[in-house]
Short mmCIF file of C-alpha atoms in Angstrom, two decimals:
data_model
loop_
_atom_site.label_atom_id
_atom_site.label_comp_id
_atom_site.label_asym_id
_atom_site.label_seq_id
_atom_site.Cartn_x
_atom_site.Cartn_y
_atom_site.Cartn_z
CA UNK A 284 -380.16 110.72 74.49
CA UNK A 285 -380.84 109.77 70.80
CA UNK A 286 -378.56 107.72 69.53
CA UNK A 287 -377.75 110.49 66.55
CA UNK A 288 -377.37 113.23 69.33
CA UNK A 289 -374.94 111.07 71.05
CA UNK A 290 -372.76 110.47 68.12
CA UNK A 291 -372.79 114.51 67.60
CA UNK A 292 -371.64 115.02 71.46
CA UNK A 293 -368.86 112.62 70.63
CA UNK A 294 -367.88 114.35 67.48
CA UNK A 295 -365.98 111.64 64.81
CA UNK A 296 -364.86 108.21 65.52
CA UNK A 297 -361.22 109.49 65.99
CA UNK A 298 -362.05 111.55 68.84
CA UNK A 299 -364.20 109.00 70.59
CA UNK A 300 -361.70 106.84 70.50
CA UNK A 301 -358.80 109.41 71.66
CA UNK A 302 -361.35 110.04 74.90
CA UNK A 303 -361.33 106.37 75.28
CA UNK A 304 -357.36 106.07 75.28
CA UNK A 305 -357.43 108.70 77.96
CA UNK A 306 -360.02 106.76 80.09
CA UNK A 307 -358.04 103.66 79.74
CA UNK A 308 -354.82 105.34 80.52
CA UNK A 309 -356.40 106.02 83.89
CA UNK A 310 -357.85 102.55 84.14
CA UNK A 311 -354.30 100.94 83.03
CA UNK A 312 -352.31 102.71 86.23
CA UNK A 313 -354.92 101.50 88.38
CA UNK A 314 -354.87 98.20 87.94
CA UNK A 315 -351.36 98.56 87.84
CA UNK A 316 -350.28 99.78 91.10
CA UNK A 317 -352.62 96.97 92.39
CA UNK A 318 -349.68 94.62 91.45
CA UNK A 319 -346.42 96.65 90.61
CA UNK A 320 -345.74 96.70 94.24
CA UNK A 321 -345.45 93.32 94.93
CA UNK A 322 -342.06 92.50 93.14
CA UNK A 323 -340.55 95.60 94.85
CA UNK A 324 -341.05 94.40 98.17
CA UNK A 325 -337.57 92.81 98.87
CA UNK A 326 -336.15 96.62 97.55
CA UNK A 327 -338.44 98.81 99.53
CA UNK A 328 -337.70 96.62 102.65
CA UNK A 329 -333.76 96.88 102.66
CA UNK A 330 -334.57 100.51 101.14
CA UNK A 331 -337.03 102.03 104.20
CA UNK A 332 -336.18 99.16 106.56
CA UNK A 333 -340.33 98.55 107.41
CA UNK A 334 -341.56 96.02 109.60
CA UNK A 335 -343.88 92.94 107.97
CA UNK A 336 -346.92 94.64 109.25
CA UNK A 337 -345.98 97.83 107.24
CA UNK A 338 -344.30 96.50 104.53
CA UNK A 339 -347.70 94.47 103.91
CA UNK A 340 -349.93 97.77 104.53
CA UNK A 341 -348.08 99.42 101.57
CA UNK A 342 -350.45 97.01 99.33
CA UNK A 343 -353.16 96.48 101.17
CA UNK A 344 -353.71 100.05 102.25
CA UNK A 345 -353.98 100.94 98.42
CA UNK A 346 -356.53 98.30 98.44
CA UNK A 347 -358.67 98.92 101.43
CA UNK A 348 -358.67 102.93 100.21
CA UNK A 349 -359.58 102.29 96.69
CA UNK A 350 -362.49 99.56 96.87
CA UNK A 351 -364.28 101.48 99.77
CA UNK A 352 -365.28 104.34 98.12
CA UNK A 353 -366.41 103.17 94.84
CA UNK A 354 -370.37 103.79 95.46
CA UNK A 355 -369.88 107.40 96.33
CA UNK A 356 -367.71 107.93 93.78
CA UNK A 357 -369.87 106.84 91.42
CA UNK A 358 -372.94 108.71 92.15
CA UNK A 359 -370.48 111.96 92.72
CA UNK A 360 -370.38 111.46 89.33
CA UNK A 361 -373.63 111.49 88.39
CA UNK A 362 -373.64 114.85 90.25
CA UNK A 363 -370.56 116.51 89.51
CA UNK A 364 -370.04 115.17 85.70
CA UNK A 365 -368.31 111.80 85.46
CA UNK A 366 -365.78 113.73 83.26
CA UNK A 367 -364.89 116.46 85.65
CA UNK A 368 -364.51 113.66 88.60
CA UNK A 369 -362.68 111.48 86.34
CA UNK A 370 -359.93 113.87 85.28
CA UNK A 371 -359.72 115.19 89.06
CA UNK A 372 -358.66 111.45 90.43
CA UNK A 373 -356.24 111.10 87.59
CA UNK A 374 -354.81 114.79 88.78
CA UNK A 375 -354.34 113.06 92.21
CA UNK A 376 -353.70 110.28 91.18
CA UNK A 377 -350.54 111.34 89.49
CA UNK A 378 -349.67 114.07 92.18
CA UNK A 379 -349.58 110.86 94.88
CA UNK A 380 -347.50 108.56 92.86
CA UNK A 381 -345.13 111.15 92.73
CA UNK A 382 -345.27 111.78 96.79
CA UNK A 383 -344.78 107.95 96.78
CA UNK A 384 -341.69 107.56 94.82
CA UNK A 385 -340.35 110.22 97.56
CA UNK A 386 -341.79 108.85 100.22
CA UNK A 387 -338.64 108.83 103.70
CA UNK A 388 -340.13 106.35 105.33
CA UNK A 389 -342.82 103.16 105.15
CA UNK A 390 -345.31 105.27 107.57
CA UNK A 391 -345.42 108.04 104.43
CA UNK A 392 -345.47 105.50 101.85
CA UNK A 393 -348.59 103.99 103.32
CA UNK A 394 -350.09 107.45 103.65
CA UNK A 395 -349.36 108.40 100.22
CA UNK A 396 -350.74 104.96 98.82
CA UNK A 397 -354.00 105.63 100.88
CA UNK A 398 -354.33 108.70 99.21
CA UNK A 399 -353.21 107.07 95.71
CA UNK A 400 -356.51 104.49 96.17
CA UNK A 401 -358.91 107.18 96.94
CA UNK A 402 -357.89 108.67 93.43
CA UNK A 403 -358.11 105.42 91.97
CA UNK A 404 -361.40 104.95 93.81
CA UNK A 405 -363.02 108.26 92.25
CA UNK A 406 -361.88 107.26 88.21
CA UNK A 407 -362.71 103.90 88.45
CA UNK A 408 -366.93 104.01 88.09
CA UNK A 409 -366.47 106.58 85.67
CA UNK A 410 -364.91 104.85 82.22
CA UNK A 411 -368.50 102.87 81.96
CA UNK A 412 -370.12 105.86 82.66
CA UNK A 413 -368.53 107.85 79.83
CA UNK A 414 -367.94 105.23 77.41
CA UNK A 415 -371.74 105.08 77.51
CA UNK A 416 -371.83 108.67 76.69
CA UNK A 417 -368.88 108.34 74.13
CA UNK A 418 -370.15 105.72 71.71
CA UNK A 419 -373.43 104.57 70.43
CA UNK A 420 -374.79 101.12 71.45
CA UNK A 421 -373.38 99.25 68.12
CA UNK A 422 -369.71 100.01 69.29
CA UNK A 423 -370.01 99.94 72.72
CA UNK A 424 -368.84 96.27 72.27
CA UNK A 425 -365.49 97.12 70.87
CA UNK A 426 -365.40 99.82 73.05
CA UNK A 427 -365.34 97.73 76.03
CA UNK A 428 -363.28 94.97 74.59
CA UNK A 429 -360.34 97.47 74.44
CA UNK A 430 -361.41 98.51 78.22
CA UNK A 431 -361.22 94.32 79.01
CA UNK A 432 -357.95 94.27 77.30
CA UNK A 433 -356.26 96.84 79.11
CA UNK A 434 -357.98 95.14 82.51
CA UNK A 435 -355.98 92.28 81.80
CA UNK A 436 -352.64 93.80 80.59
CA UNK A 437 -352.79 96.45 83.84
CA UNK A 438 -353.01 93.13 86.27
CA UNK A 439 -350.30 91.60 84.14
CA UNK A 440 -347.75 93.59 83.35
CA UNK A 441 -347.59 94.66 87.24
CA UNK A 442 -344.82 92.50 88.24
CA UNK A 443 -343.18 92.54 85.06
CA UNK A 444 -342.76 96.27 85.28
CA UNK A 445 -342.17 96.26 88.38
CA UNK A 446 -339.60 93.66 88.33
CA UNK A 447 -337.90 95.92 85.32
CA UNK A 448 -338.02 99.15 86.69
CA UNK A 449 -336.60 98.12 90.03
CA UNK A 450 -333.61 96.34 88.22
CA UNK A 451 -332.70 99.21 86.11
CA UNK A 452 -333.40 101.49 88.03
CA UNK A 453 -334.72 101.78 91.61
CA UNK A 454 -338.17 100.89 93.45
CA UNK A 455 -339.22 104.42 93.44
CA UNK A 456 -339.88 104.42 89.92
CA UNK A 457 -342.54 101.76 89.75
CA UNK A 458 -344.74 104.64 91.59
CA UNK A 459 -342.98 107.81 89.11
CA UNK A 460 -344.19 106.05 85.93
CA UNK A 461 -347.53 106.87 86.45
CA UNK A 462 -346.65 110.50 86.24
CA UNK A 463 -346.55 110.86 82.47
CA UNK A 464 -348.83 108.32 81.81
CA UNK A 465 -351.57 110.61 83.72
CA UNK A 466 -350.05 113.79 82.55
CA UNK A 467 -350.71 112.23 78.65
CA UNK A 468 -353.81 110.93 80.17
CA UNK A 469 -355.35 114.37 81.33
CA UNK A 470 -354.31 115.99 78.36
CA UNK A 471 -356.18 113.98 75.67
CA UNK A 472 -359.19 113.30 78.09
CA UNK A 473 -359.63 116.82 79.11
CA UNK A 474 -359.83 117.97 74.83
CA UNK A 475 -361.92 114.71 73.92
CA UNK A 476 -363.77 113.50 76.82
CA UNK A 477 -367.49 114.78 76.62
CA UNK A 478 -368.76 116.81 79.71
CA UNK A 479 -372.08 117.32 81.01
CA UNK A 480 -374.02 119.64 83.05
CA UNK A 481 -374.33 116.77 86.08
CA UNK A 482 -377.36 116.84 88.45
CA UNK A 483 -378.53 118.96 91.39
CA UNK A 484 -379.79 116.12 93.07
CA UNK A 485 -378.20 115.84 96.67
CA UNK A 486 -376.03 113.13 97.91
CA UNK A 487 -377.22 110.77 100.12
CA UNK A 488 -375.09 111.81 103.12
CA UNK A 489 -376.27 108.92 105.31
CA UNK A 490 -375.77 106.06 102.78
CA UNK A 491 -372.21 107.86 102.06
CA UNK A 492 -371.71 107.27 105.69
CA UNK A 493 -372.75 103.77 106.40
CA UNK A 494 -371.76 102.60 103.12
CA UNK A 495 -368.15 103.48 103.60
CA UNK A 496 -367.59 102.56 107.26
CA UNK A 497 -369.25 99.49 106.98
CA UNK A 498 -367.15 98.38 103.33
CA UNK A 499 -364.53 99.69 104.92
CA UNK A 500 -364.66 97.59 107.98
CA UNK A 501 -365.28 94.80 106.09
CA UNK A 502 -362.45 95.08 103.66
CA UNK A 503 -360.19 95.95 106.85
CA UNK A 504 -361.15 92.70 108.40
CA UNK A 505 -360.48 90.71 104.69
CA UNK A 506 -356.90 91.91 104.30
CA UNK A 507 -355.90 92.33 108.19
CA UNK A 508 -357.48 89.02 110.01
CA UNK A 509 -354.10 87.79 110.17
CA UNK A 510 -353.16 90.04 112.23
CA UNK A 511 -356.55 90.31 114.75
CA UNK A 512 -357.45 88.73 117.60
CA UNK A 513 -360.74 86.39 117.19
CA UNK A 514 -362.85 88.47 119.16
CA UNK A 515 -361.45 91.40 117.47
CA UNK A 516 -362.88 89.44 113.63
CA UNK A 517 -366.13 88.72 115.39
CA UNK A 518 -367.14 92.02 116.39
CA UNK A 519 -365.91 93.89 113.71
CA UNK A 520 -368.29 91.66 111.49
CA UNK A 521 -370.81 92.61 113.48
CA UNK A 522 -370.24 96.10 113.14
CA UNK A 523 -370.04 96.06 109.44
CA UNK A 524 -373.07 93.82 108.86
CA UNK A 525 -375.10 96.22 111.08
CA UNK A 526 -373.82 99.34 109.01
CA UNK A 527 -374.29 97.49 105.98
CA UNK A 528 -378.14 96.62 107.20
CA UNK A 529 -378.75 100.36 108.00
CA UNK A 530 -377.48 101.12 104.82
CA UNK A 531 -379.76 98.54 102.77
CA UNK A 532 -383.09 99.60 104.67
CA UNK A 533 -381.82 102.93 103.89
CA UNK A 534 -381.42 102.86 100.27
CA UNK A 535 -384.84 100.95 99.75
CA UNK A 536 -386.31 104.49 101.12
CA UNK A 537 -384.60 106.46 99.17
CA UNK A 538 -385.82 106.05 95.68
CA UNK A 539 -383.79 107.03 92.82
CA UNK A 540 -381.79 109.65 94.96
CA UNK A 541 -380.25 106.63 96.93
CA UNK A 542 -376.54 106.53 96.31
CA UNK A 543 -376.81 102.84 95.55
CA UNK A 544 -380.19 102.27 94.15
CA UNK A 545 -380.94 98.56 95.51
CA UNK A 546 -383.91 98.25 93.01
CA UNK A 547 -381.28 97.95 89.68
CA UNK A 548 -380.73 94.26 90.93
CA UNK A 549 -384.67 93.89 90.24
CA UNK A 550 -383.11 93.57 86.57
CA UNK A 551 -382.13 90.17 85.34
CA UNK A 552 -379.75 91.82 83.35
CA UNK A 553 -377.96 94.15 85.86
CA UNK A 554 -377.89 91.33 88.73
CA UNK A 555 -376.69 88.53 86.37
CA UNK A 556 -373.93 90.67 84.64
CA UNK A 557 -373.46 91.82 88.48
CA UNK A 558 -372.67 87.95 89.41
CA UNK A 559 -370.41 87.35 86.60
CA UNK A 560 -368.42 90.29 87.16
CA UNK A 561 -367.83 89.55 90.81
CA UNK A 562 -367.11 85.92 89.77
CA UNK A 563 -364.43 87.23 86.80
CA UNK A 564 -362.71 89.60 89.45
CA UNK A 565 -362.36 87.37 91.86
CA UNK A 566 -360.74 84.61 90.18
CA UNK A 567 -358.59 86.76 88.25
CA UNK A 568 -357.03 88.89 90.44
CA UNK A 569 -356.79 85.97 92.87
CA UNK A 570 -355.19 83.62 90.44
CA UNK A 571 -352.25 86.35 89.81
CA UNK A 572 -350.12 86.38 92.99
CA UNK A 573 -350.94 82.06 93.44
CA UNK A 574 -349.55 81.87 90.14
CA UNK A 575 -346.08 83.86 90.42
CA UNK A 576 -345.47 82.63 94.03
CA UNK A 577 -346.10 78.87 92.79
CA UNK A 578 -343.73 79.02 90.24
CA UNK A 579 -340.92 80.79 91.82
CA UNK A 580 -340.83 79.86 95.22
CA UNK A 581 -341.88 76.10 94.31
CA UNK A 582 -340.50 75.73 90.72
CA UNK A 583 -337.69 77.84 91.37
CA UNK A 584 -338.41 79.98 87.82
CA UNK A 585 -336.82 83.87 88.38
CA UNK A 586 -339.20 86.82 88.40
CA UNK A 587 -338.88 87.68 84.80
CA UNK A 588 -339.42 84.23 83.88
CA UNK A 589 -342.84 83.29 86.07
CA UNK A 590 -343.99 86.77 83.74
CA UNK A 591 -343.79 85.43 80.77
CA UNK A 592 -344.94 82.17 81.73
CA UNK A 593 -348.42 84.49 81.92
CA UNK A 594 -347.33 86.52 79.47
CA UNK A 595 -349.97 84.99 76.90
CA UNK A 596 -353.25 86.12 78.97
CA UNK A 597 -352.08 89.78 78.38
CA UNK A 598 -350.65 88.58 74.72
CA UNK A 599 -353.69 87.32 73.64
CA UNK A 600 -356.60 89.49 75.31
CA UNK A 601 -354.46 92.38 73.31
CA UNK A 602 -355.01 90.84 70.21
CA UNK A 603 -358.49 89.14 70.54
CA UNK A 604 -360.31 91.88 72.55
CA UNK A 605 -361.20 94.10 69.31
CA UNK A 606 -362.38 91.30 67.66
CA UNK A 607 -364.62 89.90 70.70
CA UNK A 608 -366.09 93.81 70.68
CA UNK A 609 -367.58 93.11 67.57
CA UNK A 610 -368.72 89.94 68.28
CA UNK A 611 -370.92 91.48 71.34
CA UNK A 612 -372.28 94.36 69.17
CA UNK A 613 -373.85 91.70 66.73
CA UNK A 614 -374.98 89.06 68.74
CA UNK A 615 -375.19 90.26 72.27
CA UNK A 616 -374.07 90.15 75.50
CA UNK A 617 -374.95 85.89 76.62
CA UNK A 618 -373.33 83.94 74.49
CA UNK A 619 -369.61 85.57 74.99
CA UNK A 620 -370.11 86.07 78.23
CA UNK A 621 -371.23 82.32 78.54
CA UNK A 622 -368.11 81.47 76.66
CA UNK A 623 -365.68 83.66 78.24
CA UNK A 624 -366.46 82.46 81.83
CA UNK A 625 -366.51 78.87 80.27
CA UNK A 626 -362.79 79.27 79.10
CA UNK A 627 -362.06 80.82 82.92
CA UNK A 628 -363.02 77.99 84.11
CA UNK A 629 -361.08 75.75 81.92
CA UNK A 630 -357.69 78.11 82.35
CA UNK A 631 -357.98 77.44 85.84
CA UNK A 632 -358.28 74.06 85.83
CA UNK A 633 -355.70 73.93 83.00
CA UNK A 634 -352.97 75.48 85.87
CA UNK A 635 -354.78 73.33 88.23
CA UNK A 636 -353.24 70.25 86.56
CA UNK A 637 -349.80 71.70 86.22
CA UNK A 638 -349.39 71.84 89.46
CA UNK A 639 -351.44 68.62 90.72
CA UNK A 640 -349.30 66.57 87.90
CA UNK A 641 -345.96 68.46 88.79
CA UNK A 642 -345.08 68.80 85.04
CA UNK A 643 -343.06 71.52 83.27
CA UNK A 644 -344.21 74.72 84.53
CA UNK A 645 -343.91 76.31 81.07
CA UNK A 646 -346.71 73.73 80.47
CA UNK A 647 -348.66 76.81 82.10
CA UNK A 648 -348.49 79.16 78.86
CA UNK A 649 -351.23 76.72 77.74
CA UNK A 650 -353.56 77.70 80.52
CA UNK A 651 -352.25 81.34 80.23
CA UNK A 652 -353.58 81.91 76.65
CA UNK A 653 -357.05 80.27 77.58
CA UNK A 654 -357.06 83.02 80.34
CA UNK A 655 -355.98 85.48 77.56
CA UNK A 656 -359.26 84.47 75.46
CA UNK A 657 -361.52 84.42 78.67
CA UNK A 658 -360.42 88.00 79.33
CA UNK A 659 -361.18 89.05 75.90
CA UNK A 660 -364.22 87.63 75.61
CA UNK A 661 -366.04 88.51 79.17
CA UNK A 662 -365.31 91.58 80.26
CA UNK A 663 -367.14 93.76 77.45
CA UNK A 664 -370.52 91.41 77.68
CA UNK A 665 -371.00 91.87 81.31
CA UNK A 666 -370.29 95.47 80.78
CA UNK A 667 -372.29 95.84 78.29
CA UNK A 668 -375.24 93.93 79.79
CA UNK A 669 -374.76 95.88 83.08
CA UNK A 670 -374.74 99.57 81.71
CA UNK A 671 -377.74 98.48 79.05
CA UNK A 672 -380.07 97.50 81.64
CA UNK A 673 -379.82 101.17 83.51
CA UNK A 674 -381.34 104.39 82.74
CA UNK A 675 -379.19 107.41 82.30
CA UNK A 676 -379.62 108.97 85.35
CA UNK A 677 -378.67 106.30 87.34
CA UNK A 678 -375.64 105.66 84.87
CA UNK A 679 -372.52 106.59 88.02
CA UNK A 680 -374.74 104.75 91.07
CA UNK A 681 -374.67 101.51 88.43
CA UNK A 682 -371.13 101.77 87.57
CA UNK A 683 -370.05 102.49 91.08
CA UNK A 684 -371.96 99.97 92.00
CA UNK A 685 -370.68 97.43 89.58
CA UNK A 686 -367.29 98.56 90.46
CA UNK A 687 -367.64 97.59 94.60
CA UNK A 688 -369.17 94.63 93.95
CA UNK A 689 -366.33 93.61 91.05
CA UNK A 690 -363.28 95.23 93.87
CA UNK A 691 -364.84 94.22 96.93
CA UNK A 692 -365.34 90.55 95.82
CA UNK A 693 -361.36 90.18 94.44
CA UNK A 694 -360.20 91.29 97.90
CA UNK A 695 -362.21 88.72 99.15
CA UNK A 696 -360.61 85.94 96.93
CA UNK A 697 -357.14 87.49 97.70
CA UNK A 698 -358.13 87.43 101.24
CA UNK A 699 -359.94 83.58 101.09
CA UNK A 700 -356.60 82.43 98.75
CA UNK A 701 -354.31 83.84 101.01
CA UNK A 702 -355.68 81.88 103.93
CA UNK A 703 -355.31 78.82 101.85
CA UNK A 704 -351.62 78.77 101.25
CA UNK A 705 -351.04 79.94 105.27
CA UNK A 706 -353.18 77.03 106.22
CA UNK A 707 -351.44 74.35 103.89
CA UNK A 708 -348.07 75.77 103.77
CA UNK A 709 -346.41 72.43 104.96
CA UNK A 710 -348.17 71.12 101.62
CA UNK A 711 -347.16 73.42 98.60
CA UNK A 712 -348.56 71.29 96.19
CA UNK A 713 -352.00 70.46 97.70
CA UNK A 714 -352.15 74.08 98.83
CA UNK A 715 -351.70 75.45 95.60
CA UNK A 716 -354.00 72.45 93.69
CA UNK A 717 -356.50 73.67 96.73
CA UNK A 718 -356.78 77.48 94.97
CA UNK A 719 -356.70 76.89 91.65
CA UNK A 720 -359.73 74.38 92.22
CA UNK A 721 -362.20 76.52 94.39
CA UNK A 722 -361.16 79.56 91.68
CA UNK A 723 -362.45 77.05 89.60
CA UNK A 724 -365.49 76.35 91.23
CA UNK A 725 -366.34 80.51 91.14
CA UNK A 726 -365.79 81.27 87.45
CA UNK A 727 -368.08 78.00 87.23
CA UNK A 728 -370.65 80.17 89.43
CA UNK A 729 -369.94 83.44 86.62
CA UNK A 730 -370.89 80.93 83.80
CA UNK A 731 -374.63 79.88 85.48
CA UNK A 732 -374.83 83.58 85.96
CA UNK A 733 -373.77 84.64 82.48
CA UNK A 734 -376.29 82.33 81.03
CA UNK A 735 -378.59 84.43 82.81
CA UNK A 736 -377.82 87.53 80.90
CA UNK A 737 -380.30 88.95 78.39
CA UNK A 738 -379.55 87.83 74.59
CA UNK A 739 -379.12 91.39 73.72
CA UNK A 740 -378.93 94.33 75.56
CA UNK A 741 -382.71 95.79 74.87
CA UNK A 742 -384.20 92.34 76.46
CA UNK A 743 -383.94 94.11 79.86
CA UNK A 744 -385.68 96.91 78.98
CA UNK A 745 -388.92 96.00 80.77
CA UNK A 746 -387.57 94.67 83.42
CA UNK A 747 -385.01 98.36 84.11
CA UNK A 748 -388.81 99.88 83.18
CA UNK A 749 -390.51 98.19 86.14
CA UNK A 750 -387.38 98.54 88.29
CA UNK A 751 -387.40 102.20 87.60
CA UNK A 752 -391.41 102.29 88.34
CA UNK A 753 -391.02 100.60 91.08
CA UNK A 754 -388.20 102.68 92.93
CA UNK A 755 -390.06 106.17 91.92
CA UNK A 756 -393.12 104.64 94.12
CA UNK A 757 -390.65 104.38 97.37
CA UNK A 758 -389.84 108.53 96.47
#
């Protein structure tokens, strides 16, 4: 689409950025209900009286249900209209935090949180789809610095609002809030989001098939194995490597029609951007529950307190994000995304050394501000970089792709963290030193890829051109 057509379709600045607010409204509850549930725990326990097992399903089934999905939902909207899809999971979205905040027992609050991740699973690929469509590619920087921003603040603000909400009120209304934030949310999106015709095209049943049951055994086996026999772990890796095999050989024949099209990671851009992202998501949403659990359960700081020890990430990726937007619009995607992993890295290991030297813990805002510029820095580039090196049509099955890869590799930090602290838990300290270190080590893996990244966005053009080529020949 030209790039004068596209500014028409978004009519003025102003309403561009009021569709953005409403795609970042949806964005913002889903990140938070990733967290918000976790302070609540102790409430909803003496509340529903659930057993461990169920109590830790409320989470994790919100988890398993919203990373499976993400590559059909992203090429449903490619088909359907990534508006009309969006608005739709922000509808249910809304409808099952409300059935969650009345939820009469753990076994309905689990149900009603499954459902609550399959509406987050259909909005998520969407926002990069339509912010695409929304602005032009010399403010699609600042576009997606506000998206990193809210990223960040969503993740944050979880337990904080959480932690509020449940003392002033009652646990049920860390799941009502989202009501008129979606309501708003639906409003503004449905007057200022654009909408387009969608595609005929017909969705790859089999891919939606393998690719879901074999994601979703493998996300199953990340957040139960606890909980599973050995035997159990072993063949249900099988199972999803085979599905996830017949999937791959699958999508090569496929072409362009395949729900994931395999031959996007032929492009430097797309498959560096692709690294990164995985590398950002896992050590930041890893990092989050390490981080409150280390300093209240080992340096004895109260909820409220451990929040704004972190407070600065969210402070600070507020206030830089617009300003690292630019910064991508003028000189491209490499060098902040170079930089931002860089000071991921260094945030880490910043926290890292809090703990191994056993100093203040407030000596932590320090690393919690370097987080704060990280987040404002990387997120945009890497979207930017990824949605660049795509053509149009194949806009959703990028983003939805994108999406898995970024969702499906944080559950496997949580998952690979998690194990860490169970297997050291005689050792607080070392156990603790242990996962800020190998987060360390991953956001040093996102830098090598981010200096992989095209210097701007149109230096993967002939390698998405030969891609494209070379995925029409396998029609």
């Amino acid at each position: 689409m030209p790039e004068e057509t596209l500014r028409r379709s978004g009519g003025s600045l102003a309403n561009r950025w009021a569709g953005l607010a409403a795609l970042l409204a949806g964005f913002f509850v889903i990140l938070l209900d990733t967290t918000i549930v976790a302070v609540a725990s102790p409430s909803i326990q003496s509340d529903l009286k659930p057993d461990v097992a169920g109590l830790f399903w409320v989470t994790a089934g919100y988890l398993l249900a919203f990373s499976v999905p993400l590559l059909v939902a992203g090429r449903l909207g490619d088909r359907y209209d990534p508006k009309r899809v969006f608005l739709i999971g922000m509808a249910g979205f809304a409808v099952a935090s409300a059935l969650c905040g009345m939820a009469p027992s753990v076994g309905w609050l689990v149900l009603f949180r499954v459902v609550q991740g399959l509406a987050a699973a259909a909005m998520a690929p969407q926002p990069l789809t339509l912010i695409r469509r929304l602005f032009v590619a010399d403010e699609r920087g600042r576009a997606l610095g506000a998206w990193g921003s809210v990223a960040a603040a969503g993740a944050l603000l979880g337990p904080v609002l959480g932690g509020l909400l449940t003392a002033v009120l009652e646990w049920r209304w860390i799941f009502w809030v989202n009501v008129p934030l979606c309501g708003v949310a639906l409003l503004m999106g449905w007057r200022w989001i654009p909408r387009s015709q969608g595609r005929a095209a017909q969705l790859d049943l089999l891919g939606a098939v393998t690719s879901t049951a074999g994601l979703g055994v493998l996300v199953w086996v990340l957040l139960a194995w606890r909980d599973i026999s050995a035997p159990a772990i072993a063949a249900a890796v099988v199972v999803a490597a085979a599905l996830l095999v017949v999937f791959a050989f699958h999508e090569r024949r496929m072409g362009p029609a395949a729900l994931a099209p395999l031959g996007l990671y032929r492009s430097p851009g797309y498959r560096a951007a692709s690294v990164a992202m995985a590398a950002l998501g896992t050590a930041f949403i890893a990092m989050a529950l390490p981080a409150m659990l280390y300093l209240q359960e080992v340096r004895g700081l109260g909820p409220m307190e451990a929040a704004l020890v972190m407070a600065p990430d969210a402070v600070v990726a507020a206030v830089l994000s617009p300003t690292a937007g630019r910064w991508v619009d003028r000189v491209g995607p490499r060098r902040p995304a170079t930089l931002g992993m860089a000071l991921l890295a260094a945030s880490l290991l910043l926290i890292g050394l809090v703990v191994v030297l056993e100093v203040n813990p407030w000596w932590m805002t320090l690393g919690a501000a370097v987080l704060g510029v990280a987040n404002a820095v990387a997120w945009s580039p890497l979207s930017v970089a990824a949605m660049a090196s795509v053509d149009a049509a194949a806009a959703g099955a990028a983003s939805g792709m994108f999406s898995a890869v970024r969702q499906v590799a944080a559950v496997t930090g949580v998952a690979a963290t998690g194990a860490v602290l169970a297997g050291l838990a005689s050792s607080p300290t070392l156990a603790f030193s242990v996962v800020f270190a190998v987060l360390a080590v991953v956001a040093i893996v996102g830098v090598v890829a981010a200096t992989r990244l095209p210097l701007t966005p149109t230096d993967d053009a002939h390698a998405k051109a030969a891609a494209i080529a070379q995925e029409e020949e396998h029609a």
